[in-house]
Every structure is written in structure tokens, then in C-alpha cells.
């Protein structure tokens, strides 16, 4: 298998470790109805078609349990903490009780038949197995063991060892979750095929499994886990051009290459996690390309219009402004407006319009319901949105030749509080702690040196993208 030499970072802060960003709210800790809810024993089950026959759904159970553990870590009420921990324990115990053993590994089966509605060839009869579940089980078992008294950890670490073993056997027999493709790249398959080497080659499912490999390595220091993660990271880096769908939603998998409208933010956050696990800026750069292609739509605020003329549009969207596949953001009408002085308007949505740029949906006033294109010089959302926080810091390079580069400090409301001009005879480096869209423009925040606390436009400097290889 191909390995570039990505190395793992052992000392990430607690908040940046896998699954800490997905806590279960207290009101979601005891679901009693819906497609997924607890049975009488507290097991989180899947109820197809609203029926009463609950089925095992390993990823659902694992993610629910990991969310409970995330809440357990930060909850201050002792009674609630006990409930969160109990919920996680029940799901882990269920997985252990239901597992099968094959080829020296533990496997966690889905208890229902499944056919993917858009991806041909993804069709299973229960029980079936997924590399995503196998990898996520690693996270659950080692994270649970870490919060339990030492005397209670052994069963969960044994389960973690069994789950990790499933990622060490390849596709010679079923069940399988790992294979090496014809180019020598290793994949953890969310949807492995019936025949060796076949599968969906799903991007997000593989990276979710990698989070478990990272957790297992942190808990055990096993060199095989580090080697597996390296191989997986090498695959994601190599297939990055196949994941990205420039100026639109990224593709879900390498087999079908269908844009995944509901997975863009998963891809972004997962790539950011790989960047932190490996201290490699290439994965931060990949994530930021996706942010620019199709940013998170849940951004609102105040749009600043500089004095001048603008073209406003109405697009065929959902009432909320969201994209609808059958409507395709078709232009319905347009009109020109002129403002004799600077003005502002509230915006409820910032998103990519299909086949166009980034636009804001005006939500009140004379132009409510109209869209205006983002332009950092003439029409822009005030303040800082969609930050990518770096760890470690990335290195920016200012151009030489005494090229002037304007940098600025910006208040929370978008007010520019200070402007300076940086100019260097020779190219000069500075560290950056984050990147964000600031007053409608991608910018980096300088974290040390004479321009500490200043934002610099991304287009004015070069950010490092070279992977940190061992």
C-alpha cells in the first residue's frame, strides 16, 4: 500500500479530538419515538418505515454513544452525567454482545436490508458490514475506556483490539472493510462490495473510520495504527481532485461521483481534522477550497453596500433560499438599483448559487427576497464568518520586491479599526492562526510578528500547502 509518511500528532487539545464537537443535547439523550430511538433496555435502534421492530444500526448506535460521551465530558450536573455515561455504555455493550468473529477480527453487523437510492451496486441483505462502523467502533471503545475506572476498561479495550483487527485484513473473504486499489492506495470502505476490490469508495465514510484509527493509536501507540492512518491519509490526498467538484458540492464517492448536497460540511470538517491529526497544511488547504466552492448556508448578518449601482436577482429556490434540485437556482428576474450613499441591509442566507458566485439573500426592507452577489469592494457581509482554526499555525509568505500588501484589524461588527501596509524587499514569512471570510473576502489572521492580530487577504500572500511528512 502507498504511504507518503504522514505522522500523527499525539497531544491535541481536548476540544480538537474526534467527536468532541458533536455532543448530544440533554433533550436528545432519551429519544422514545422517531426513526431512531431507545428500546425498553436503552438500546438505540433503527425502526424502518416507522414500524415497531427495532434493528441494529451500528453507526447510529456508535454516533449516539459518542455524542453522549462528548456531553458527559462537559456536563456539570452529576445526574445528567450519569445518564450520558449510561447511554454510551449500553450502546457499547450492545455492539460487543452482537458482534461476530471472523478471520481474527470483530465485526458489527447491520440488522436490516439496505439498497442505496442513488448509488447503483450498493445493495445488502442483513447482516452486512461497513468499514465506517468498524472504524467508528474504535473511537467508541477507546473513548469509553478512557473515562471509566481502570478496573472496568479491559472489555472495551479488548473490543477495540477486535475492531482494529478488522481493518488489518483485506478483501480476500467476506466480511471485509479494507482493500488496496489497482494504483496501490488503501481504502476503508463504507460500502464494501460483494466481490473483492469492489465498493463505493466513499470519502466521508473512510475519514470517519480514520478518526477511530487515530483514537486507537492515541490509546495504544500501536505502530500498525499509525501506518494504517498514513496509508489512508495518503489515499485521501491522492484522490483529492476526484473529491472536489469546483464551485459546487463535492462528490460523495469515487465510484459514482454524484455531488452530495448534504455532505459538504462533513467533508470540510473531516479534512480539517485530518490536518490537525497530521499537522499537515495540505488538508487545511483542501478544506478551504471546499469552503470557497460551496460554503455552509447557515450564515446570516448585515450586508454593506458601498455607494453605487447593483444588479439584484430573484432565483428559483426554496422559500428559505435553500437550493432545490428541481429548481436549480434558475434566474427568475433581475433589476438594477443605485445607492447614492453607503447603505446596509440584513441577509438571511449566504451561499453559492448554482453556476454563479456567492450571493446574499436580503431578508428585510425594500429589497427583501432579492439576492446580491458578494464583492468585497462593493457588497459584503460585515464581520468574520466560517473560520478555519489552525493547529499548528500555517506559514504565510509575503511577496518580495517591496510589493505593498494592505493588512487590517477588524472588529466583530466588521468595522476596520486599523490599516497598515506591509512591504518587504525579500519574501517574508509570518504564521497564521486561522482563515475566515472577513468582510466578504478570504483572509488569514497573523498570529506573531509585527502584524500580530491583523488580517491579510488570502490572495495577497502564499499559504503553505506542503504536507508534514515523517
XYZ file of N, CA and C in Angstrom, residues 303-440:
414
model
N -25.332 43.107 5.346
C -24.591 43.376 4.121
C -24.343 44.868 3.994
N -23.090 45.207 3.758
C -22.701 46.591 3.495
C -22.696 46.821 1.993
N -23.497 47.797 1.531
C -23.471 48.245 0.141
C -22.707 49.558 0.077
N -21.630 49.566 -0.682
C -20.962 50.836 -0.946
C -21.790 51.620 -1.962
N -21.712 52.924 -1.931
C -22.470 53.746 -2.873
C -22.178 53.311 -4.302
N -23.231 53.150 -5.100
C -23.033 52.733 -6.478
C -24.225 51.942 -6.987
N -24.074 51.320 -8.140
C -25.147 50.581 -8.798
C -24.941 49.076 -8.638
N -26.056 48.347 -8.506
C -26.023 46.908 -8.293
C -27.121 46.241 -9.108
N -26.874 44.984 -9.474
C -27.914 44.163 -10.073
C -28.390 43.166 -9.030
N -29.681 43.180 -8.774
C -30.297 42.244 -7.835
C -31.034 41.172 -8.620
N -31.175 39.992 -8.004
C -31.761 38.853 -8.701
C -32.793 38.159 -7.823
N -33.745 37.534 -8.497
C -34.588 36.531 -7.850
C -34.257 35.187 -8.500
N -33.981 34.193 -7.642
C -33.666 32.858 -8.122
C -34.743 31.881 -7.673
N -34.883 30.812 -8.419
C -35.877 29.784 -8.092
C -35.282 28.863 -7.029
N -35.655 29.093 -5.783
C -35.128 28.350 -4.641
C -36.277 27.949 -3.725
N -35.951 27.276 -2.650
C -36.922 27.079 -1.579
C -37.248 28.427 -0.964
N -38.345 28.506 -0.220
C -38.744 29.767 0.403
C -37.656 30.300 1.324
N -36.883 29.394 1.912
C -35.801 29.792 2.821
C -34.577 30.307 2.082
N -34.542 30.086 0.775
C -33.360 30.430 -0.008
C -32.474 29.236 -0.288
N -32.843 28.067 0.226
C -32.028 26.871 0.032
C -32.133 26.363 -1.399
N -31.094 25.664 -1.826
C -31.068 25.073 -3.162
C -32.049 23.913 -3.236
N -32.761 23.805 -4.362
C -33.686 22.709 -4.626
C -33.302 22.113 -5.972
N -33.084 20.802 -5.996
C -32.558 20.173 -7.200
C -33.456 20.382 -8.413
N -34.767 20.355 -8.212
C -35.683 20.503 -9.348
C -35.792 21.945 -9.826
N -35.327 22.895 -9.027
C -35.380 24.300 -9.400
C -34.041 24.787 -9.961
N -32.954 24.275 -9.399
C -31.638 24.558 -9.936
C -31.203 26.012 -9.889
N -31.799 26.818 -9.005
C -31.413 28.228 -8.862
C -31.625 29.024 -10.149
N -32.583 28.613 -10.947
C -32.834 29.334 -12.203
C -33.153 30.803 -11.927
N -32.626 31.685 -12.761
C -32.908 33.113 -12.596
C -34.341 33.414 -13.023
N -35.096 34.055 -12.131
C -36.480 34.411 -12.415
C -36.615 35.843 -12.916
N -35.861 36.733 -12.332
C -35.877 38.134 -12.772
C -34.683 38.858 -12.185
N -34.427 40.043 -12.692
C -33.336 40.872 -12.187
C -33.740 42.331 -12.307
N -33.045 43.157 -11.562
C -33.270 44.591 -11.684
C -32.037 45.326 -11.193
N -31.874 46.546 -11.644
C -30.748 47.381 -11.243
C -31.205 48.385 -10.203
N -30.356 48.599 -9.206
C -30.634 49.620 -8.188
C -29.372 50.446 -8.001
N -29.558 51.681 -7.584
C -28.427 52.577 -7.338
C -28.590 53.212 -5.972
N -27.509 53.168 -5.189
C -27.499 53.811 -3.879
C -26.570 55.012 -3.955
N -27.097 56.154 -3.594
C -26.303 57.376 -3.670
C -25.317 57.484 -2.511
N -25.525 56.686 -1.479
C -24.608 56.665 -0.350
C -24.520 55.234 0.194
N -23.523 54.996 1.027
C -23.387 53.657 1.608
C -24.656 53.296 2.372
N -25.058 52.028 2.275
C -26.263 51.585 2.963
C -26.081 50.138 3.402
N -26.968 49.683 4.243
C -26.896 48.321 4.762
C -28.253 47.647 4.695
N -28.214 46.304 4.662
C -29.451 45.523 4.645
C -29.182 44.182 5.319
N -30.167 43.616 5.998
C -29.969 42.302 6.623
C -30.016 41.192 5.578
N -29.211 40.160 5.776
C -29.210 38.998 4.882
C -29.404 37.744 5.719
N -30.268 36.857 5.238
C -30.563 35.621 5.971
C -29.778 34.427 5.462
N -29.211 34.529 4.266
C -28.502 33.407 3.655
C -27.287 33.933 2.908
N -26.191 33.195 3.004
C -25.019 33.387 2.149
C -24.686 32.031 1.565
N -24.746 31.907 0.247
C -24.436 30.609 -0.351
C -24.084 30.739 -1.822
N -23.517 29.643 -2.331
C -23.236 29.550 -3.753
C -24.547 29.365 -4.513
N -24.768 30.187 -5.521
C -25.874 29.977 -6.444
C -25.351 29.115 -7.581
N -26.098 28.067 -7.929
C -25.607 27.104 -8.903
C -25.212 27.796 -10.205
N -23.984 27.553 -10.640
C -23.486 28.130 -11.877
C -23.052 29.574 -11.755
N -23.070 30.110 -10.520
C -22.705 31.505 -10.312
C -21.755 31.613 -9.125
N -21.678 32.821 -8.578
C -20.818 33.073 -7.441
C -21.542 32.926 -6.121
N -20.982 33.564 -5.078
C -21.593 33.598 -3.755
C -22.553 34.776 -3.703
N -23.762 34.535 -3.185
C -24.797 35.568 -3.121
C -25.380 35.645 -1.721
N -25.958 36.821 -1.421
C -26.672 37.054 -0.163
C -28.155 37.220 -0.461
N -29.011 36.624 0.380
C -30.450 36.814 0.275
C -30.874 37.911 1.240
N -31.328 39.035 0.708
C -31.787 40.151 1.540
C -33.094 39.744 2.214
N -33.173 39.948 3.535
C -34.289 39.391 4.296
C -35.284 40.421 4.803
N -35.021 41.707 4.640
C -35.957 42.734 5.111
C -35.708 44.021 4.328
N -36.701 44.899 4.394
C -36.554 46.180 3.720
C -37.114 46.156 2.304
N -36.797 47.177 1.554
C -37.351 47.336 0.212
C -36.940 46.222 -0.739
N -35.840 45.538 -0.456
C -35.329 44.531 -1.391
C -35.363 43.125 -0.801
N -36.255 42.911 0.149
C -36.417 41.581 0.736
C -36.775 40.581 -0.351
N -36.119 39.418 -0.314
C -36.373 38.379 -1.296
C -35.477 38.444 -2.515
N -34.661 39.492 -2.592
C -33.731 39.634 -3.704
C -32.331 39.210 -3.270
N -31.561 38.748 -4.237
C -30.185 38.305 -3.996
C -29.205 39.293 -4.605
N -28.071 39.465 -3.927
C -26.995 40.290 -4.458
C -25.692 39.509 -4.373
N -24.868 39.631 -5.394
C -23.609 38.917 -5.434
C -22.584 39.498 -4.476
N -21.801 38.617 -3.836
C -20.766 39.055 -2.918
C -19.603 39.683 -3.685
N -19.163 40.826 -3.211
C -17.996 41.512 -3.770
C -17.358 42.296 -2.638
N -16.125 41.943 -2.280
C -15.517 42.532 -1.082
C -15.298 44.043 -1.209
N -15.390 44.570 -2.421
C -15.209 46.005 -2.600
C -16.522 46.779 -2.590
N -17.634 46.100 -2.927
C -18.885 46.842 -3.109
C -20.072 46.313 -2.316
N -20.153 44.995 -2.096
C -21.294 44.417 -1.361
C -20.787 43.205 -0.594
N -20.749 43.313 0.746
C -20.113 42.258 1.522
C -20.753 42.145 2.894
N -20.693 40.926 3.433
C -21.223 40.646 4.763
C -20.224 41.145 5.793
N -20.680 41.972 6.705
C -19.796 42.560 7.697
C -19.364 41.527 8.741
N -18.098 41.587 9.106
C -17.587 40.715 10.154
C -16.886 39.487 9.602
N -16.629 38.553 10.496
C -15.862 37.357 10.190
C -16.759 36.130 10.303
N -16.772 35.294 9.265
C -17.587 34.076 9.272
C -16.753 32.908 8.735
N -17.217 31.701 9.019
C -16.629 30.458 8.521
C -15.127 30.352 8.816
N -14.754 30.461 10.079
C -13.328 30.359 10.409
C -12.812 28.925 10.307
N -11.581 28.782 9.872
C -10.820 27.542 9.973
C -9.688 27.811 10.943
N -9.698 27.145 12.089
C -8.690 27.373 13.120
C -7.543 26.388 12.900
N -6.337 26.910 12.810
C -5.178 26.079 12.507
C -4.508 25.569 13.776
N -4.083 24.325 13.711
C -3.157 23.766 14.693
C -2.366 22.696 13.973
N -1.081 22.895 13.747
C -0.293 24.078 14.125
C -0.584 25.250 13.195
N 0.023 26.397 13.505
C -0.134 27.567 12.655
C 0.382 27.264 11.252
N -0.241 27.903 10.268
C 0.269 27.797 8.905
C 1.237 28.947 8.635
N 2.094 28.751 7.659
C 3.084 29.760 7.313
C 2.645 30.521 6.073
N 2.560 31.836 6.214
C 2.247 32.717 5.083
C 3.540 33.303 4.554
N 3.599 33.524 3.257
C 4.758 34.185 2.653
C 4.300 35.446 1.934
N 4.795 36.580 2.429
C 4.542 37.850 1.760
C 5.483 37.964 0.565
N 5.017 38.582 -0.521
C 5.890 38.717 -1.690
C 7.033 39.688 -1.421
N 8.130 39.485 -2.125
C 9.239 40.423 -2.050
C 9.056 41.539 -3.066
N 10.162 42.191 -3.399
C 10.106 43.264 -4.384
C 9.412 44.517 -3.906
N 9.310 44.673 -2.575
C 8.637 45.837 -1.975
C 7.184 45.969 -2.431
N 6.555 44.807 -2.748
C 5.140 44.815 -3.129
C 4.285 45.209 -1.932
N 3.453 46.238 -2.047
C 2.633 46.645 -0.898
C 1.465 45.681 -0.675
N 1.268 45.284 0.578
C 0.154 44.421 0.958
C -0.566 45.080 2.118
N -1.824 45.413 1.918
C -2.582 46.056 2.987
C -3.104 45.016 3.958
N -2.887 45.244 5.253
C -3.412 44.385 6.304
C -4.282 45.237 7.209
N -5.210 44.609 7.924
C -6.126 45.403 8.746
C -6.577 44.626 9.968
N -6.985 45.361 10.991
C -7.673 44.797 12.143
C -9.155 45.092 11.976
N -9.979 44.112 12.342
C -11.413 44.217 12.107
C -12.158 43.869 13.384
N -13.077 44.724 13.802
C -13.913 44.464 14.968
C -14.986 43.433 14.624
N -15.662 42.935 15.655
C -16.680 41.898 15.457
C -17.787 42.341 14.523
N -18.087 43.649 14.523
C -19.160 44.138 13.659
C -18.678 44.478 12.257
N -17.419 44.161 11.936
C -16.891 44.426 10.609
C -16.182 45.754 10.460
N -16.192 46.565 11.496
C -15.521 47.856 11.426
C -14.004 47.659 11.362
N -13.380 48.276 10.388
C -11.925 48.219 10.276
C -11.341 49.234 11.253
N -10.606 48.744 12.225
C -10.087 49.613 13.295
C -8.657 50.060 13.059
N -7.959 49.376 12.147
C -6.580 49.766 11.860
C -6.180 49.224 10.500
N -5.455 50.030 9.753
C -4.916 49.596 8.460
C -3.420 49.867 8.441
N -2.677 48.937 7.885
C -1.238 49.134 7.697
C -0.840 48.546 6.348
N 0.286 48.968 5.850
C 0.807 48.421 4.602
C 2.103 47.684 4.888
N 2.113 46.394 4.564
C 3.314 45.576 4.719
C 4.065 45.582 3.397
N 5.373 45.691 3.489
C 6.191 45.724 2.278
C 7.572 45.171 2.613
N 8.039 44.195 1.822
C 9.321 43.541 2.095
C 10.162 43.494 0.818
N 11.433 43.777 0.967
C 12.348 43.687 -0.170
C 12.468 42.238 -0.625
N 12.570 41.308 0.343
C 12.638 39.882 0.052
C 11.397 39.190 0.602
N 10.992 38.060 0.019
C 9.834 37.338 0.569
C 10.002 37.115 2.066
N 8.932 37.308 2.811
C 8.981 37.240 4.270
C 7.834 36.387 4.789
N 8.115 35.593 5.833
C 7.126 34.672 6.381
C 6.462 35.213 7.636
N 5.232 34.758 7.872
C 4.504 35.058 9.102
C 3.560 33.895 9.385
N 3.333 33.561 10.659
C 2.397 32.483 10.982
C 0.954 32.982 10.975
N 0.046 32.086 10.638
C -1.383 32.400 10.663
C -2.089 31.402 11.564
N -2.988 31.905 12.415
C -3.720 31.035 13.338
C -5.072 30.604 12.790
N -5.581 31.320 11.786
C -6.859 30.935 11.198
C -7.083 31.625 9.864
N -8.073 31.130 9.165
C -8.558 31.736 7.929
C -10.061 31.901 8.074
N -10.602 32.971 7.539
C -12.045 33.208 7.597
C -12.444 34.107 6.432
N -13.743 34.224 6.245
C -14.272 35.196 5.293
C -14.536 36.469 6.088
N -13.742 37.484 5.844
C -13.795 38.725 6.614
C -14.214 39.853 5.691
N -15.365 40.450 6.021
C -15.935 41.497 5.166
C -15.950 41.056 3.708
N -16.430 39.807 3.506
C -16.652 39.293 2.166
C -15.429 38.821 1.433
